[in-house]
Amino acid sequence: EPEVTQTPSHQVTQMGQEVILRCVPISNHLYFYWYRQILGQKVEFLVSFYNNEISEKSEIFDDQFSVERPDGSNFTLKIRSTKLEDSAMYFCASRATGTPNSPLHFGNGTRLTVT
Amino acid sequence: QKEVEQDPGPLSVPEGAIVSLNCTYSNSAFQYFMWYRQYSRKGPELLMYTYSSGNKEDGRFTAQVDKSSKYISLFIRDSQPSDSATYLCARNAGGTSYGKLTFGQGTILTVHP
């Protein structure tokens, strides 16, 4: 069964450094998302991306964050200058279509640790 | 106002028990509700998807939505140790934001042999 893959599984970085989290969504999916989950807290929506542009973003997704689909297969989340509070699990997700019954498929996440 | 509330548990049951997991939500405009299962160190996996009120059954799983009381439930029959996971309820925003989900905090379930 096709799946969303994320790399790396764990990323450790120092505060102030830039990080890029990588995702390969399911082939032929058109809608892409990033979510995050701080330890012990809820899974939170960050951003949605369709047709090579951001369609919606949360308050968390400030100017330090950016997303890109650099080619036909990868979808990346960049954090420009990491803060301690950016430490979390980051999940990439994709959907085939924009209809309500098109399910969201999640990857297994990248654990980001900012020291 | 918190949008989706879920008792975090933990909930521990013996194998074979019927499990009932519940969530409440605050906004009656929500229309689509989901249950996700999340194993340790894995991403959420969609179990059930419901629209409107009523029941939906899939194997040992039944999802129930009661819009009058703003209550959603997941029942697991004949629970197995492999069902041990965190169960997340979620709703999507409607309109064109079907992929933007709001999750509950998750209920940790342990099914012991």
Short mmCIF file of C-alpha atoms in Angstrom, two decimals:
data_model
loop_
_atom_site.label_atom_id
_atom_site.label_comp_id
_atom_site.label_asym_id
_atom_site.label_seq_id
_atom_site.Cartn_x
_atom_site.Cartn_y
_atom_site.Cartn_z
CA GLU A 1 0.00 0.00 0.00
CA PRO A 2 1.42 3.42 -0.93
CA GLU A 3 2.48 5.55 2.00
CA VAL A 4 3.77 8.97 2.92
CA THR A 5 7.47 8.82 3.78
CA GLN A 6 9.35 11.34 5.88
CA THR A 7 13.06 11.88 6.43
CA PRO A 8 14.90 12.07 8.69
CA SER A 9 13.07 10.23 11.45
CA HIS A 10 14.93 12.28 14.06
CA GLN A 11 16.67 15.61 13.64
CA VAL A 12 18.66 17.34 16.34
CA THR A 13 19.63 20.95 15.80
CA GLN A 14 20.87 23.92 17.76
CA MET A 15 18.71 26.92 18.43
CA GLY A 16 18.95 29.46 15.64
CA GLN A 17 19.85 26.91 12.97
CA GLU A 18 17.81 26.26 9.86
CA VAL A 19 16.25 22.84 9.36
CA ILE A 20 14.52 21.26 6.40
CA LEU A 21 12.12 18.40 6.96
CA ARG A 22 11.43 16.27 3.95
CA CYS A 23 8.38 14.35 2.82
CA VAL A 24 7.45 12.26 -0.17
CA PRO A 25 3.64 12.25 -0.40
CA ILE A 26 1.71 9.44 -2.00
CA SER A 27 2.12 9.53 -5.75
CA ASN A 28 -0.80 11.21 -7.58
CA HIS A 29 -2.01 12.95 -4.42
CA LEU A 30 -2.67 16.63 -4.98
CA TYR A 31 -3.13 18.13 -1.50
CA PHE A 32 -0.31 18.33 1.02
CA TYR A 33 -0.15 19.24 4.66
CA TRP A 34 2.14 19.67 7.63
CA TYR A 35 1.00 19.03 11.17
CA ARG A 36 2.97 19.00 14.39
CA GLN A 37 2.60 17.42 17.80
CA ILE A 38 4.43 18.79 20.78
CA LEU A 39 5.08 16.08 23.35
CA GLY A 40 1.94 15.44 25.38
CA GLN A 41 -0.17 17.83 23.33
CA LYS A 42 -2.65 17.62 20.48
CA VAL A 43 -1.79 17.14 16.84
CA GLU A 44 -2.02 20.66 15.34
CA PHE A 45 -2.51 21.82 11.78
CA LEU A 46 0.29 23.99 10.39
CA VAL A 47 -0.26 24.48 6.67
CA SER A 48 -1.99 23.14 3.58
CA PHE A 49 -0.57 23.30 0.08
CA TYR A 50 -2.23 22.81 -3.28
CA ASN A 51 -1.36 23.71 -6.83
CA ASN A 52 2.07 24.97 -5.78
CA GLU A 53 0.83 27.45 -3.27
CA ILE A 54 -0.24 27.65 0.35
CA SER A 55 -4.01 27.37 0.61
CA GLU A 56 -4.30 27.81 4.35
CA LYS A 57 -1.99 28.25 7.35
CA SER A 58 -2.38 28.40 11.10
CA GLU A 59 -1.20 31.07 13.50
CA ILE A 60 1.77 28.84 14.33
CA PHE A 61 3.01 29.03 10.75
CA ASP A 62 4.74 32.40 10.96
CA ASP A 63 7.51 33.92 8.84
CA GLN A 64 10.04 31.43 10.23
CA PHE A 65 8.26 28.62 8.41
CA SER A 66 8.06 27.94 4.70
CA VAL A 67 6.99 25.05 2.51
CA GLU A 68 8.05 24.05 -0.94
CA ARG A 69 7.42 21.39 -3.52
CA PRO A 70 10.75 21.59 -5.33
CA ASP A 71 10.00 18.79 -7.78
CA GLY A 72 7.24 16.36 -8.62
CA SER A 73 7.74 14.13 -5.60
CA ASN A 74 9.10 16.00 -2.57
CA PHE A 75 7.36 18.36 -0.17
CA THR A 76 9.50 20.19 2.37
CA LEU A 77 9.02 22.22 5.52
CA LYS A 78 11.77 24.70 6.37
CA ILE A 79 12.21 26.38 9.70
CA ARG A 80 14.56 29.31 9.21
CA SER A 81 15.81 29.93 12.72
CA THR A 82 14.75 27.24 15.14
CA LYS A 83 13.60 27.95 18.66
CA LEU A 84 13.44 25.61 21.63
CA GLU A 85 9.65 25.59 21.37
CA ASP A 86 9.86 24.20 17.83
CA SER A 87 10.80 20.84 19.34
CA ALA A 88 7.99 18.49 18.30
CA MET A 89 6.98 15.65 16.00
CA TYR A 90 6.28 17.01 12.53
CA PHE A 91 3.87 15.01 10.39
CA CYS A 92 3.44 15.34 6.67
CA ALA A 93 0.12 14.28 5.16
CA SER A 94 -1.45 14.08 1.74
CA ARG A 95 -4.85 13.54 0.13
CA ALA A 96 -5.80 12.47 -3.34
CA THR A 97 -8.54 15.01 -3.98
CA GLY A 98 -10.26 17.95 -2.32
CA THR A 99 -13.54 16.18 -1.69
CA PRO A 100 -14.71 15.67 1.91
CA ASN A 101 -14.41 11.90 1.78
CA SER A 102 -10.83 11.89 0.51
CA PRO A 103 -8.90 10.68 3.56
CA LEU A 104 -5.78 12.28 4.94
CA HIS A 105 -2.77 9.92 4.96
CA PHE A 106 -0.04 10.72 7.45
CA GLY A 107 3.63 9.85 7.44
CA ASN A 108 5.38 8.54 10.53
CA GLY A 109 6.83 11.91 11.38
CA THR A 110 10.16 13.59 11.99
CA ARG A 111 11.07 14.16 15.62
CA LEU A 112 12.74 17.57 15.79
CA THR A 113 14.80 18.32 18.88
CA VAL A 114 16.10 21.86 19.28
CA THR A 115 18.84 22.25 21.89
CA GLN B 1 -13.43 27.63 23.76
CA LYS B 2 -11.88 24.24 23.08
CA GLU B 3 -13.28 22.78 19.90
CA VAL B 4 -12.81 19.03 20.38
CA GLU B 5 -12.53 17.52 23.84
CA GLN B 6 -11.45 13.98 24.58
CA ASP B 7 -10.72 12.17 27.83
CA PRO B 8 -7.02 11.25 27.66
CA GLY B 9 -7.47 8.18 29.85
CA PRO B 10 -5.48 6.05 30.11
CA LEU B 11 -7.99 3.28 29.57
CA SER B 12 -7.05 -0.31 30.34
CA VAL B 13 -9.31 -3.23 29.43
CA PRO B 14 -8.99 -7.02 29.22
CA GLU B 15 -8.84 -8.72 25.85
CA GLY B 16 -12.30 -9.32 24.43
CA ALA B 17 -13.90 -6.33 26.16
CA ILE B 18 -16.04 -3.76 24.38
CA VAL B 19 -14.29 -0.41 24.39
CA SER B 20 -16.10 2.91 24.26
CA LEU B 21 -14.15 6.04 23.36
CA ASN B 22 -15.80 9.44 23.36
CA CYS B 23 -15.37 13.03 22.28
CA THR B 24 -17.42 16.17 22.54
CA TYR B 25 -17.29 19.14 20.24
CA SER B 26 -18.43 22.69 20.59
CA ASN B 27 -19.34 23.99 17.14
CA SER B 28 -22.55 22.63 15.67
CA ALA B 29 -21.38 23.69 12.20
CA PHE B 30 -18.92 20.80 12.13
CA GLN B 31 -20.05 18.12 9.75
CA TYR B 32 -17.27 15.60 9.23
CA PHE B 33 -15.79 13.53 12.00
CA MET B 34 -12.96 11.06 12.02
CA TRP B 35 -11.28 8.58 14.30
CA TYR B 36 -7.56 8.02 13.95
CA ARG B 37 -5.39 5.42 15.62
CA GLN B 38 -1.81 6.27 16.50
CA TYR B 39 0.71 3.66 17.53
CA SER B 40 3.80 4.72 19.44
CA ARG B 41 6.29 6.55 17.19
CA LYS B 42 3.95 6.37 14.20
CA GLY B 43 1.71 8.81 12.39
CA PRO B 44 -2.07 8.88 12.81
CA GLU B 45 -3.88 6.25 10.76
CA LEU B 46 -7.48 6.81 9.67
CA LEU B 47 -9.92 4.27 11.15
CA MET B 48 -13.36 5.67 10.52
CA TYR B 49 -14.93 8.62 8.81
CA THR B 50 -18.49 9.80 9.40
CA TYR B 51 -20.71 12.54 8.14
CA SER B 52 -23.87 13.70 9.85
CA SER B 53 -25.55 11.72 12.61
CA GLY B 54 -25.95 8.01 13.05
CA ASN B 55 -23.76 4.93 13.11
CA LYS B 56 -21.13 3.60 10.77
CA GLU B 57 -19.71 0.13 11.16
CA ASP B 58 -16.47 -1.37 9.85
CA GLY B 59 -15.58 -4.80 11.17
CA ARG B 60 -15.08 -4.57 14.93
CA PHE B 61 -15.32 -0.78 14.88
CA THR B 62 -18.46 1.36 15.09
CA ALA B 63 -18.42 5.15 14.92
CA GLN B 64 -21.40 7.06 16.22
CA VAL B 65 -22.27 10.75 15.90
CA ASP B 66 -24.98 12.43 17.93
CA LYS B 67 -25.28 15.98 16.64
CA SER B 68 -28.00 16.94 19.09
CA SER B 69 -25.63 16.39 22.03
CA LYS B 70 -22.42 17.14 20.04
CA TYR B 71 -21.00 13.78 20.98
CA ILE B 72 -18.96 11.35 18.90
CA SER B 73 -18.07 7.83 19.94
CA LEU B 74 -15.97 4.92 18.77
CA PHE B 75 -16.82 1.40 19.90
CA ILE B 76 -14.38 -1.47 19.55
CA ARG B 77 -15.83 -4.96 19.91
CA ASP B 78 -13.78 -8.00 20.89
CA SER B 79 -10.79 -5.82 21.67
CA GLN B 80 -7.34 -7.26 20.99
CA PRO B 81 -3.89 -6.44 22.39
CA SER B 82 -3.05 -5.10 18.93
CA ASP B 83 -5.70 -2.42 19.48
CA SER B 84 -3.47 -0.88 22.15
CA ALA B 85 -2.76 2.61 20.84
CA THR B 86 -3.80 6.22 21.19
CA TYR B 87 -7.16 7.00 19.60
CA LEU B 88 -7.70 10.49 18.25
CA CYS B 89 -11.02 11.99 17.32
CA ALA B 90 -10.99 14.81 14.80
CA ARG B 91 -13.26 17.01 12.81
CA ASN B 92 -12.55 18.94 9.67
CA ALA B 93 -13.35 22.55 9.11
CA GLY B 94 -15.86 22.15 6.30
CA GLY B 95 -16.14 24.65 3.51
CA THR B 96 -13.09 23.92 1.38
CA SER B 97 -10.86 23.06 4.35
CA TYR B 98 -11.51 19.34 4.35
CA GLY B 99 -7.86 18.49 5.02
CA LYS B 100 -7.51 20.92 7.89
CA LEU B 101 -8.31 18.81 10.91
CA THR B 102 -8.77 19.70 14.55
CA PHE B 103 -7.84 16.83 16.83
CA GLY B 104 -8.78 15.90 20.34
CA GLN B 105 -5.96 15.18 22.75
CA GLY B 106 -6.25 11.43 22.27
CA THR B 107 -7.21 8.54 24.55
CA ILE B 108 -4.49 6.03 25.41
CA LEU B 109 -5.93 2.52 25.27
CA THR B 110 -4.23 -0.62 26.57
CA VAL B 111 -5.80 -4.02 25.94
CA HIS B 112 -4.13 -6.62 28.12
CA PRO B 113 -4.19 -10.37 27.38
#
